[in-house]
Amino acid sequence: ANYFSKFSKPPVICKLVGRKVLDGIGQPTLEVEIYCTVKNYEKRICSTIMASHSQIPEHALPETIEADEKERKDSVNTAVGWVNESLNTLLRGLESTDQCQADKMLGEYFANKVQEKKEIQKREEEEAAKVTPVPALCPPAPIPKQKKGGRPVNKVLVAENPIPPAEPAEPVLCGSLAIGGTSLAIAKAGATISHVPLYLYIALLKHDQESPKEMTLPLPMVTLLNCEKNLSTKLKLVKEVMLIPPVELSLKQGIERIQDIQKEVTRLLESSGERPGPQADSKKGKAQSSGKKAEPPPLKIISHLGCLTTGYDNLEQLLLLMQTACKNIGLELGTDMYLAINCAAHQLMDYDKGKYEILTGTFKNPDEMVAMYVEMINNFPFIIALIDPLRKEDREQWSSICCALGSKCYLIAEDAATHISKLKTDQNINIATCSGVVLKYINQTKVSDLIELTGILDGQRHITILGSPDGESLDESLVDLAVGLGARFLKLGGLSRGERVAKYNRLLAIEEELAANGTLR
């Protein structure tokens, strides 16, 4: 039976099913199921759930959040419609192992949708122009001029401290989730039909079907603390504190060591009797007068990133905690464990002042930020990676910081990098001025896009980091993508919340599998 099955017709896609489901933070997202005709029978092969990603800043206004949620629902509903109707018809009869052709068809379909959107917008603008000739006869309307002239202070400040204005957010076409979800689902189906794990299937696609003799696992960037920027504490510079195990440890040993550090950090915070956050008010006597019993330390608050949520008054306070925790369990930062810090600088910029607010009431211009980072890395050499230390618009300072620190730590662009679609078309956008880029599998990203872009990054000797979006799901495909693409790092969040722990468990399983096969480098 096995012999004759080799001569049977290869399985082809017979049906796609799109469904609205919830992600790890309860937001709607898209699930895509693939059905194939296998030896004349319709068979469900696999499904994939897309992670959701929001571009709105943390703690935005309620109306902004409400508008974003409505937009997300509309996008998911549109994506479900695309999958069940247009894409279902378009891809029917295609071999599930023909990833290149599938992604080409998906790309053309998406390009047509973008063009349709532009034509609709153009028609709406033309219709609006026909309706507005009467008001156009009165251009010197007083109200608009007052609004424009109502910002004289801002204009003066911008002139004194010229900073590049914020680039507009990359537009996301409603329904684009359908493209990424379908592409990944087809890749999973191809791996299942080919009887190989997804990470090996991706590696074969990247290396023109040549099986790699050895495979390297990405180093995990495990988020230990999420420092929220809206707390009463002063430190704004740090969004995430991440631990990176040394390369000589196995992944299993590295995760166990990180768990030990996490337990000790939690113990230290609990033994202090109060959350670091309220210490900002100690000058006013609030923390001292209230006592330990008045406000129990909410240390068990786990953020959506799967780690503890806390806050600090300064960077030294935070790093001292990390050093103490490691020392207490016989480890040394810089030898037994390393730190990475996500600065999320785009959230720090005060555009009225033209400066970054690194502490409450303390501002620095882009050049001063570079000097501050140089001093930080010189004082704390165990920090081996900075993510988004500057906005992407500050290209001159990116070049400066890379010249100053490029040999001492990784300078990584996450939100400071452009979207995958733009990186593909213009390979020089912000890549030349950083060590590497965090890539996220979201929206219209296709598997072929990731393969192409990681090839470009490899050729330019830039590192690839695959990152987990804010709204993760239980789908573990991101880990297989990272291993198959040969990513240097994998940024998954913390060691809590099921949707994130599932990915760490998948990474551990892949390590065992590669070690058993003798292909783990």
Short mmCIF file of C-alpha atoms in Angstrom, two decimals:
data_model
loop_
_atom_site.label_atom_id
_atom_site.label_comp_id
_atom_site.label_asym_id
_atom_site.label_seq_id
_atom_site.Cartn_x
_atom_site.Cartn_y
_atom_site.Cartn_z
CA ALA A 1 0.00 0.00 0.00
CA ASN A 2 2.83 2.39 0.88
CA TYR A 3 4.59 1.56 -2.39
CA PHE A 4 1.58 2.24 -4.58
CA SER A 5 0.68 5.40 -2.63
CA LYS A 6 3.80 7.02 -4.10
CA PHE A 7 2.12 6.92 -7.52
CA SER A 8 -1.22 8.35 -6.35
CA LYS A 9 -2.31 11.85 -7.27
CA PRO A 10 -0.76 14.41 -4.87
CA PRO A 11 -3.18 15.95 -2.35
CA VAL A 12 -4.76 19.20 -3.50
CA ILE A 13 -6.61 21.91 -1.58
CA CYS A 14 -10.35 21.36 -1.80
CA LYS A 15 -11.67 23.77 0.81
CA LEU A 16 -10.65 26.67 3.03
CA VAL A 17 -12.65 27.54 6.13
CA GLY A 18 -12.28 30.90 7.85
CA ARG A 19 -13.57 31.38 11.37
CA LYS A 20 -13.57 34.17 13.94
CA VAL A 21 -11.95 33.06 17.21
CA LEU A 22 -10.41 34.75 20.27
CA ASP A 23 -6.71 35.25 20.88
CA GLY A 24 -4.82 35.09 24.19
CA ILE A 25 -6.08 38.48 25.40
CA GLY A 26 -9.69 37.91 24.37
CA GLN A 27 -9.56 39.91 21.14
CA PRO A 28 -11.11 38.56 17.93
CA THR A 29 -8.75 37.07 15.38
CA LEU A 30 -8.80 34.71 12.40
CA GLU A 31 -8.51 30.93 12.21
CA VAL A 32 -7.93 29.31 8.81
CA GLU A 33 -8.59 25.58 8.26
CA ILE A 34 -7.24 23.67 5.26
CA TYR A 35 -9.03 20.67 3.74
CA CYS A 36 -7.35 18.59 1.04
CA THR A 37 -8.48 15.80 -1.30
CA VAL A 38 -6.29 12.87 -0.25
CA LYS A 39 -6.78 9.67 -2.31
CA ASN A 40 -10.26 10.82 -3.35
CA TYR A 41 -11.38 11.65 0.19
CA GLU A 42 -11.83 15.13 1.67
CA LYS A 43 -9.68 15.39 4.77
CA ARG A 44 -9.04 18.18 7.29
CA ILE A 45 -5.28 18.67 7.33
CA CYS A 46 -4.56 21.51 9.77
CA SER A 47 -5.50 24.98 10.94
CA THR A 48 -3.68 28.10 12.02
CA ILE A 49 -4.68 31.05 14.21
CA MET A 50 -3.24 34.47 13.49
CA ALA A 51 -1.84 36.61 16.27
CA SER A 52 -3.36 40.09 16.47
CA HIS A 53 -1.24 43.21 16.57
CA SER A 54 -2.35 46.68 17.58
CA GLN A 55 -0.60 49.89 16.55
CA ILE A 56 -2.24 52.10 19.16
CA PRO A 57 0.04 53.15 22.06
CA GLU A 58 -0.30 51.82 25.58
CA HIS A 59 -3.00 53.48 27.69
CA ALA A 60 -4.52 55.37 24.78
CA LEU A 61 -7.71 57.39 25.19
CA PRO A 62 -10.92 55.33 25.59
CA GLU A 63 -12.31 56.58 22.28
CA THR A 64 -9.08 55.55 20.51
CA ILE A 65 -9.27 52.07 22.03
CA GLU A 66 -12.95 51.78 21.10
CA ALA A 67 -12.21 52.79 17.49
CA ASP A 68 -9.34 50.28 17.35
CA GLU A 69 -11.57 47.47 18.64
CA LYS A 70 -14.22 48.29 16.04
CA GLU A 71 -11.59 48.34 13.30
CA ARG A 72 -10.24 44.99 14.50
CA LYS A 73 -13.70 43.40 14.44
CA ASP A 74 -14.37 44.72 10.95
CA SER A 75 -10.99 43.46 9.75
CA VAL A 76 -11.56 39.96 11.15
CA ASN A 77 -15.06 39.78 9.68
CA THR A 78 -13.73 40.88 6.29
CA ALA A 79 -10.89 38.34 6.53
CA VAL A 80 -13.36 35.53 7.30
CA GLY A 81 -15.34 36.53 4.23
CA TRP A 82 -12.24 36.55 2.01
CA VAL A 83 -11.20 33.06 3.17
CA ASN A 84 -14.63 31.46 2.84
CA GLU A 85 -15.43 33.00 -0.52
CA SER A 86 -12.72 34.46 -2.79
CA LEU A 87 -9.66 32.58 -1.50
CA ASN A 88 -11.58 29.32 -1.21
CA THR A 89 -12.39 29.52 -4.92
CA LEU A 90 -8.98 30.90 -5.93
CA LEU A 91 -6.87 28.17 -4.30
CA ARG A 92 -9.11 25.16 -4.90
CA GLY A 93 -7.21 22.45 -6.79
CA LEU A 94 -3.76 23.79 -5.89
CA GLU A 95 -1.22 21.32 -4.50
CA SER A 96 -0.73 22.02 -0.81
CA THR A 97 3.05 21.68 -1.20
CA ASP A 98 3.27 24.44 -3.83
CA GLN A 99 3.97 27.27 -1.36
CA CYS A 100 5.57 29.53 -3.96
CA GLN A 101 2.53 29.47 -6.26
CA ALA A 102 0.10 29.84 -3.35
CA ASP A 103 1.91 32.92 -2.05
CA LYS A 104 2.11 34.39 -5.54
CA MET A 105 -1.66 34.03 -5.95
CA LEU A 106 -2.28 35.48 -2.50
CA GLY A 107 0.02 38.42 -3.26
CA GLU A 108 -1.79 39.19 -6.51
CA TYR A 109 -5.18 38.94 -4.80
CA PHE A 110 -4.05 41.34 -2.06
CA ALA A 111 -2.59 43.79 -4.61
CA ASN A 112 -5.96 43.85 -6.39
CA LYS A 113 -7.72 44.57 -3.09
CA VAL A 114 -5.32 47.44 -2.37
CA GLN A 115 -5.98 48.86 -5.83
CA GLU A 116 -9.75 48.57 -5.31
CA LYS A 117 -9.41 50.45 -2.03
CA LYS A 118 -7.43 53.25 -3.73
CA GLU A 119 -10.02 53.58 -6.49
CA ILE A 120 -12.85 53.75 -3.95
CA GLN A 121 -10.99 56.45 -1.99
CA LYS A 122 -10.33 58.39 -5.20
CA ARG A 123 -14.02 58.29 -6.15
CA GLU A 124 -15.02 59.43 -2.66
CA GLU A 125 -12.57 62.33 -2.84
CA GLU A 126 -13.88 63.37 -6.26
CA GLU A 127 -17.49 63.24 -5.01
CA ALA A 128 -16.54 65.26 -1.94
CA ALA A 129 -14.82 67.84 -4.15
CA LYS A 130 -18.05 68.26 -6.17
CA VAL A 131 -20.02 69.00 -3.01
CA THR A 132 -17.57 71.60 -1.60
CA PRO A 133 -17.24 74.34 -4.25
CA VAL A 134 -19.44 76.79 -2.28
CA PRO A 135 -17.35 76.75 0.94
CA ALA A 136 -14.25 76.92 -1.26
CA LEU A 137 -15.28 80.48 -2.26
CA CYS A 138 -14.60 81.59 1.31
CA PRO A 139 -11.03 80.40 1.95
CA PRO A 140 -10.16 82.98 4.61
CA ALA A 141 -12.46 81.30 7.12
CA PRO A 142 -11.47 82.56 10.58
CA ILE A 143 -11.78 79.27 12.51
CA PRO A 144 -9.21 77.21 10.55
CA LYS A 145 -6.75 80.11 10.65
CA GLN A 146 -7.18 80.42 14.37
CA LYS A 147 -6.51 76.69 14.76
CA LYS A 148 -3.36 76.91 12.70
CA GLY A 149 -2.26 80.06 14.43
CA GLY A 150 -3.12 78.57 17.81
CA ARG A 151 0.18 76.70 17.92
CA PRO A 152 2.81 79.45 17.82
CA VAL A 153 4.66 77.97 20.79
CA ASN A 154 4.93 74.56 19.12
CA LYS A 155 6.36 76.08 15.97
CA VAL A 156 8.99 77.98 17.93
CA LEU A 157 9.96 74.83 19.86
CA VAL A 158 10.25 72.79 16.69
CA ALA A 159 12.46 75.46 15.20
CA GLU A 160 14.70 75.44 18.27
CA ASN A 161 14.83 71.65 18.56
CA PRO A 162 14.34 70.32 15.06
CA ILE A 163 13.43 66.66 15.14
CA PRO A 164 12.10 64.65 12.23
CA PRO A 165 8.29 64.43 12.50
CA ALA A 166 6.73 61.07 13.24
CA GLU A 167 6.15 59.04 10.13
CA PRO A 168 2.50 58.07 9.62
CA ALA A 169 1.56 54.57 10.70
CA GLU A 170 1.69 52.00 7.93
CA PRO A 171 -1.88 51.61 6.64
CA VAL A 172 -3.38 48.16 7.26
CA LEU A 173 -5.98 47.02 4.75
CA CYS A 174 -9.15 45.72 6.34
CA GLY A 175 -9.13 41.92 5.95
CA SER A 176 -5.37 41.57 5.45
CA LEU A 177 -5.24 38.86 8.16
CA ALA A 178 -6.67 36.48 5.58
CA ILE A 179 -3.48 36.62 3.49
CA GLY A 180 -1.08 35.81 6.32
CA GLY A 181 -3.38 33.20 7.85
CA THR A 182 -3.92 31.36 4.57
CA SER A 183 -0.22 31.39 3.64
CA LEU A 184 0.81 29.92 6.99
CA ALA A 185 -2.01 27.36 6.94
CA ILE A 186 -0.87 26.16 3.50
CA ALA A 187 2.71 25.84 4.80
CA LYS A 188 1.48 23.73 7.72
CA ALA A 189 -0.60 21.61 5.35
CA GLY A 190 2.42 21.12 3.08
CA ALA A 191 4.52 19.97 6.05
CA THR A 192 1.79 17.56 7.17
CA ILE A 193 1.37 16.10 3.66
CA SER A 194 5.17 15.79 3.32
CA HIS A 195 5.40 14.04 6.72
CA VAL A 196 8.03 16.46 8.06
CA PRO A 197 7.86 18.95 10.95
CA LEU A 198 7.03 22.52 10.00
CA TYR A 199 10.47 23.90 10.94
CA LEU A 200 12.18 21.46 8.56
CA TYR A 201 9.64 22.21 5.83
CA ILE A 202 10.40 25.95 6.18
CA ALA A 203 14.17 25.25 6.10
CA LEU A 204 13.73 23.22 2.91
CA LEU A 205 11.78 26.08 1.32
CA LYS A 206 14.50 28.56 2.27
CA HIS A 207 17.37 26.38 1.02
CA ASP A 208 15.76 25.22 -2.25
CA GLN A 209 14.76 21.79 -0.91
CA GLU A 210 18.31 21.05 0.30
CA SER A 211 18.06 19.49 3.73
CA PRO A 212 20.36 21.27 6.23
CA LYS A 213 22.96 19.02 7.87
CA GLU A 214 22.78 21.00 11.11
CA MET A 215 20.23 23.37 12.60
CA THR A 216 20.71 26.03 15.27
CA LEU A 217 18.02 26.97 17.76
CA PRO A 218 17.33 30.68 18.29
CA LEU A 219 18.27 32.06 21.70
CA PRO A 220 15.15 33.00 23.67
CA MET A 221 14.68 36.57 24.87
CA VAL A 222 12.55 35.85 27.92
CA THR A 223 10.69 38.86 29.35
CA LEU A 224 11.09 38.95 33.12
CA LEU A 225 9.53 42.32 33.96
CA ASN A 226 7.09 44.58 32.14
CA CYS A 227 7.69 48.14 33.37
CA GLU A 228 4.51 50.04 32.60
CA LYS A 229 5.03 53.67 31.74
CA ASN A 230 1.81 54.99 33.28
CA LEU A 231 2.62 54.01 36.86
CA SER A 232 3.39 56.54 39.59
CA THR A 233 7.05 55.54 39.38
CA LYS A 234 9.43 57.83 37.51
CA LEU A 235 11.31 55.50 35.13
CA LYS A 236 9.85 55.65 31.62
CA LEU A 237 12.88 54.46 29.65
CA VAL A 238 12.34 50.72 30.12
CA LYS A 239 9.34 48.80 28.79
CA GLU A 240 10.64 45.23 29.07
CA VAL A 241 13.55 43.62 30.89
CA MET A 242 14.54 40.39 29.15
CA LEU A 243 16.94 37.59 30.06
CA ILE A 244 19.14 35.87 27.46
CA PRO A 245 20.88 32.63 28.51
CA PRO A 246 24.51 32.03 27.44
CA VAL A 247 25.03 29.98 24.27
CA GLU A 248 26.92 27.19 26.05
CA LEU A 249 23.76 26.14 27.89
CA SER A 250 21.12 23.95 26.31
CA LEU A 251 17.72 25.57 25.91
CA LYS A 252 16.35 23.44 28.72
CA GLN A 253 19.15 24.52 31.06
CA GLY A 254 18.71 28.15 30.06
CA ILE A 255 14.95 28.12 30.75
CA GLU A 256 15.52 26.48 34.15
CA ARG A 257 18.10 29.11 35.05
CA ILE A 258 15.71 31.91 34.03
CA GLN A 259 12.99 30.34 36.17
CA ASP A 260 15.35 30.39 39.17
CA ILE A 261 16.09 34.08 38.62
CA GLN A 262 12.37 34.83 38.22
CA LYS A 263 11.56 33.13 41.53
CA GLU A 264 14.32 35.07 43.30
CA VAL A 265 13.23 38.41 41.81
CA THR A 266 9.66 37.72 42.93
CA ARG A 267 10.89 36.79 46.42
CA LEU A 268 12.94 39.99 46.69
CA LEU A 269 10.02 42.15 45.62
CA GLU A 270 7.64 40.42 48.03
CA SER A 271 10.09 40.56 50.93
CA SER A 272 10.44 44.34 50.44
CA GLY A 273 6.84 44.52 51.63
CA GLU A 274 5.63 46.83 48.90
CA ARG A 275 5.55 47.03 45.17
CA PRO A 276 8.31 49.17 43.67
CA GLY A 277 5.65 51.42 42.18
CA PRO A 278 4.49 53.24 45.36
CA GLN A 279 8.09 54.14 46.29
CA ALA A 280 7.78 57.10 43.97
CA ASP A 281 5.49 58.67 46.54
CA SER A 282 7.76 58.00 49.51
CA LYS A 283 8.99 61.62 49.45
CA LYS A 284 5.48 62.70 50.27
CA GLY A 285 5.29 60.13 53.03
CA LYS A 286 2.53 58.15 51.39
CA ALA A 287 4.29 54.80 51.28
CA GLN A 288 5.71 55.20 54.78
CA SER A 289 2.52 56.37 56.43
CA SER A 290 0.29 53.81 54.78
CA GLY A 291 2.37 50.86 55.98
CA LYS A 292 2.67 47.41 54.47
CA LYS A 293 -0.85 46.28 55.29
CA ALA A 294 -2.66 49.22 53.76
CA GLU A 295 -1.75 48.27 50.19
CA PRO A 296 -0.53 44.70 49.65
CA PRO A 297 2.03 44.43 46.85
CA PRO A 298 0.22 43.44 43.63
CA LEU A 299 3.22 41.42 42.43
CA LYS A 300 1.12 38.66 40.97
CA ILE A 301 -0.23 40.96 38.28
CA ILE A 302 0.78 39.23 35.07
CA SER A 303 0.84 41.42 32.00
CA HIS A 304 -0.32 40.35 28.53
CA LEU A 305 3.37 39.66 27.84
CA GLY A 306 3.33 36.81 30.38
CA CYS A 307 5.53 38.44 33.03
CA LEU A 308 5.33 40.50 36.22
CA THR A 309 4.16 44.10 35.92
CA THR A 310 6.09 46.60 38.01
CA GLY A 311 7.73 50.04 37.98
CA TYR A 312 10.89 51.80 39.18
CA ASP A 313 12.19 55.27 39.92
CA ASN A 314 15.48 54.91 38.08
CA LEU A 315 17.45 52.48 35.96
CA GLU A 316 20.05 51.77 38.65
CA GLN A 317 17.32 50.59 41.04
CA LEU A 318 16.08 48.12 38.44
CA LEU A 319 19.53 46.78 37.51
CA LEU A 320 20.56 46.47 41.16
CA LEU A 321 17.53 44.22 41.73
CA MET A 322 18.61 42.01 38.82
CA GLN A 323 22.21 41.82 40.06
CA THR A 324 21.11 41.02 43.61
CA ALA A 325 18.72 38.29 42.47
CA CYS A 326 21.43 36.62 40.38
CA LYS A 327 24.04 36.93 43.14
CA ASN A 328 21.69 35.37 45.71
CA ILE A 329 21.46 32.17 43.66
CA GLY A 330 25.14 32.06 42.76
CA LEU A 331 24.94 33.57 39.27
CA GLU A 332 26.73 36.54 37.76
CA LEU A 333 25.22 38.85 35.16
CA GLY A 334 27.48 39.06 32.14
CA THR A 335 28.74 35.50 32.54
CA ASP A 336 25.89 33.22 33.60
CA MET A 337 23.07 35.34 32.19
CA TYR A 338 22.66 38.46 30.03
CA LEU A 339 20.13 41.26 29.88
CA ALA A 340 18.26 42.88 27.01
CA ILE A 341 16.15 46.02 27.42
CA ASN A 342 13.23 47.08 25.26
CA CYS A 343 13.17 50.89 25.48
CA ALA A 344 10.17 51.44 23.15
CA ALA A 345 11.52 54.94 22.49
CA HIS A 346 8.65 55.86 20.16
CA GLN A 347 6.42 55.95 23.25
CA LEU A 348 8.74 58.38 25.07
CA MET A 349 8.80 61.28 22.62
CA ASP A 350 7.20 64.53 23.73
CA TYR A 351 6.64 66.25 20.39
CA ASP A 352 5.87 69.62 22.01
CA LYS A 353 9.33 69.69 23.54
CA GLY A 354 11.04 67.71 20.78
CA LYS A 355 12.64 65.46 23.41
CA TYR A 356 12.33 61.99 24.97
CA GLU A 357 10.95 61.78 28.51
CA ILE A 358 13.17 59.12 30.12
CA LEU A 359 12.10 59.90 33.71
CA THR A 360 9.07 61.85 34.87
CA GLY A 361 10.02 65.47 34.17
CA THR A 362 13.46 64.58 32.74
CA PHE A 363 13.87 65.10 29.00
CA LYS A 364 16.70 64.39 26.56
CA ASN A 365 17.13 65.20 22.89
CA PRO A 366 18.19 62.43 20.46
CA ASP A 367 21.92 63.26 20.74
CA GLU A 368 21.74 63.21 24.53
CA MET A 369 19.98 59.83 24.32
CA VAL A 370 22.94 58.39 22.41
CA ALA A 371 25.37 59.66 25.06
CA MET A 372 23.16 58.20 27.81
CA TYR A 373 23.09 54.75 26.15
CA VAL A 374 26.89 54.78 25.71
CA GLU A 375 27.31 55.51 29.43
CA MET A 376 24.73 52.83 30.30
CA ILE A 377 26.47 50.07 28.35
CA ASN A 378 29.89 51.10 29.68
CA ASN A 379 28.58 50.94 33.26
CA PHE A 380 26.50 47.79 32.77
CA PRO A 381 28.26 45.62 30.14
CA PHE A 382 25.94 42.67 30.90
CA ILE A 383 23.27 44.47 28.82
CA ILE A 384 23.91 42.91 25.41
CA ALA A 385 20.85 44.15 23.49
CA LEU A 386 18.81 47.35 23.27
CA ILE A 387 15.52 47.20 21.39
CA ASP A 388 14.16 50.45 19.95
CA PRO A 389 16.57 52.78 21.79
CA LEU A 390 15.45 55.56 19.40
CA ARG A 391 12.56 56.31 17.07
CA LYS A 392 12.99 55.17 13.49
CA GLU A 393 12.86 58.80 12.36
CA ASP A 394 16.13 59.63 14.20
CA ARG A 395 18.28 58.02 11.51
CA GLU A 396 21.32 60.21 12.18
CA GLN A 397 21.37 59.15 15.84
CA TRP A 398 20.88 55.49 14.88
CA SER A 399 24.10 55.77 12.90
CA SER A 400 25.84 57.44 15.85
CA ILE A 401 24.76 54.83 18.38
CA CYS A 402 25.76 51.99 16.06
CA CYS A 403 29.23 53.48 15.64
CA ALA A 404 29.58 53.90 19.40
CA LEU A 405 28.04 50.64 20.64
CA GLY A 406 27.79 48.30 17.63
CA SER A 407 30.72 46.19 18.87
CA LYS A 408 29.43 46.02 22.47
CA CYS A 409 25.74 45.17 22.18
CA TYR A 410 22.98 44.43 19.68
CA LEU A 411 20.98 47.48 18.61
CA ILE A 412 17.67 46.08 17.43
CA ALA A 413 14.77 47.74 15.64
CA GLU A 414 11.27 46.47 16.43
CA ASP A 415 8.74 49.28 16.16
CA ALA A 416 11.64 51.36 14.85
CA ALA A 417 11.76 49.09 11.79
CA THR A 418 9.40 49.41 8.87
CA HIS A 419 6.83 46.79 7.93
CA ILE A 420 7.90 43.65 6.13
CA SER A 421 6.24 44.76 2.89
CA LYS A 422 8.35 47.94 2.82
CA LEU A 423 11.54 46.18 3.91
CA LYS A 424 11.17 43.89 0.92
CA THR A 425 10.72 46.67 -1.61
CA ASP A 426 13.39 48.96 -0.15
CA GLN A 427 16.08 46.81 1.41
CA ASN A 428 17.96 49.78 2.87
CA ILE A 429 15.18 51.25 5.00
CA ASN A 430 16.73 51.54 8.47
CA ILE A 431 18.46 48.15 8.16
CA ALA A 432 21.93 49.57 7.58
CA THR A 433 21.83 51.48 10.87
CA CYS A 434 21.01 48.64 13.29
CA SER A 435 22.26 45.18 14.23
CA GLY A 436 19.04 43.41 13.38
CA VAL A 437 15.28 43.57 13.02
CA VAL A 438 12.36 42.02 14.93
CA LEU A 439 10.02 40.44 12.37
CA LYS A 440 6.41 39.69 13.28
CA TYR A 441 4.08 37.41 11.36
CA ILE A 442 1.03 39.65 11.11
CA ASN A 443 -1.54 40.92 8.60
CA GLN A 444 -0.61 40.31 4.94
CA THR A 445 2.84 38.82 5.67
CA LYS A 446 3.34 35.58 3.74
CA VAL A 447 5.72 32.71 4.43
CA SER A 448 7.59 33.53 1.21
CA ASP A 449 8.05 37.12 2.42
CA LEU A 450 9.79 35.94 5.58
CA ILE A 451 12.00 33.55 3.63
CA GLU A 452 13.01 36.30 1.20
CA LEU A 453 13.59 38.93 3.87
CA THR A 454 15.64 36.68 6.18
CA GLY A 455 17.77 35.85 3.15
CA ILE A 456 18.37 39.59 2.62
CA LEU A 457 19.24 40.08 6.30
CA ASP A 458 21.60 37.08 6.26
CA GLY A 459 23.35 38.51 3.21
CA GLN A 460 23.83 41.87 4.95
CA ARG A 461 25.08 40.16 8.13
CA HIS A 462 22.15 41.46 10.13
CA ILE A 463 20.52 39.26 12.72
CA THR A 464 16.92 38.12 12.51
CA ILE A 465 14.67 38.12 15.56
CA LEU A 466 11.20 36.65 15.29
CA GLY A 467 8.89 38.42 17.67
CA SER A 468 5.58 37.59 19.24
CA PRO A 469 2.85 40.25 18.77
CA ASP A 470 0.83 41.65 21.68
CA GLY A 471 -2.24 39.48 21.10
CA GLU A 472 -0.81 35.98 20.90
CA SER A 473 -2.73 32.75 20.31
CA LEU A 474 -2.04 29.13 21.20
CA ASP A 475 -0.72 28.52 17.68
CA GLU A 476 2.94 27.45 17.98
CA SER A 477 3.91 28.02 14.32
CA LEU A 478 6.03 31.08 15.13
CA VAL A 479 8.60 28.83 16.84
CA ASP A 480 8.85 26.54 13.82
CA LEU A 481 9.23 29.59 11.58
CA ALA A 482 12.08 30.91 13.74
CA VAL A 483 13.94 27.58 13.74
CA GLY A 484 13.38 26.94 10.04
CA LEU A 485 14.46 30.45 9.03
CA GLY A 486 17.58 30.31 11.22
CA ALA A 487 16.66 33.30 13.40
CA ARG A 488 19.28 34.34 15.97
CA PHE A 489 16.78 35.27 18.69
CA LEU A 490 13.16 34.49 19.50
CA LYS A 491 11.19 37.09 21.46
CA LEU A 492 8.15 35.35 22.95
CA GLY A 493 7.40 37.26 26.16
CA GLY A 494 7.46 35.76 29.66
CA LEU A 495 7.13 32.28 31.14
CA SER A 496 3.47 32.74 32.08
CA ARG A 497 0.15 32.67 30.16
CA GLY A 498 -0.69 29.54 28.20
CA GLU A 499 -0.34 31.07 24.73
CA ARG A 500 3.28 32.02 25.45
CA VAL A 501 4.31 28.96 27.47
CA ALA A 502 3.01 26.74 24.64
CA LYS A 503 5.68 28.25 22.37
CA TYR A 504 8.47 27.68 24.88
CA ASN A 505 7.31 24.07 25.21
CA ARG A 506 7.40 23.72 21.43
CA LEU A 507 10.95 25.11 21.36
CA LEU A 508 12.01 22.57 24.00
CA ALA A 509 10.40 19.76 21.99
CA ILE A 510 12.28 20.82 18.84
CA GLU A 511 15.55 20.85 20.80
CA GLU A 512 14.93 17.28 21.93
CA GLU A 513 14.02 16.20 18.41
CA LEU A 514 17.11 17.75 16.81
CA ALA A 515 19.37 16.35 19.51
CA ALA A 516 17.92 12.87 18.98
CA ASN A 517 18.47 13.18 15.21
CA GLY A 518 22.04 14.42 15.67
CA THR A 519 21.32 17.62 13.72
CA LEU A 520 21.44 20.13 16.62
CA ARG A 521 24.39 22.47 16.31
#
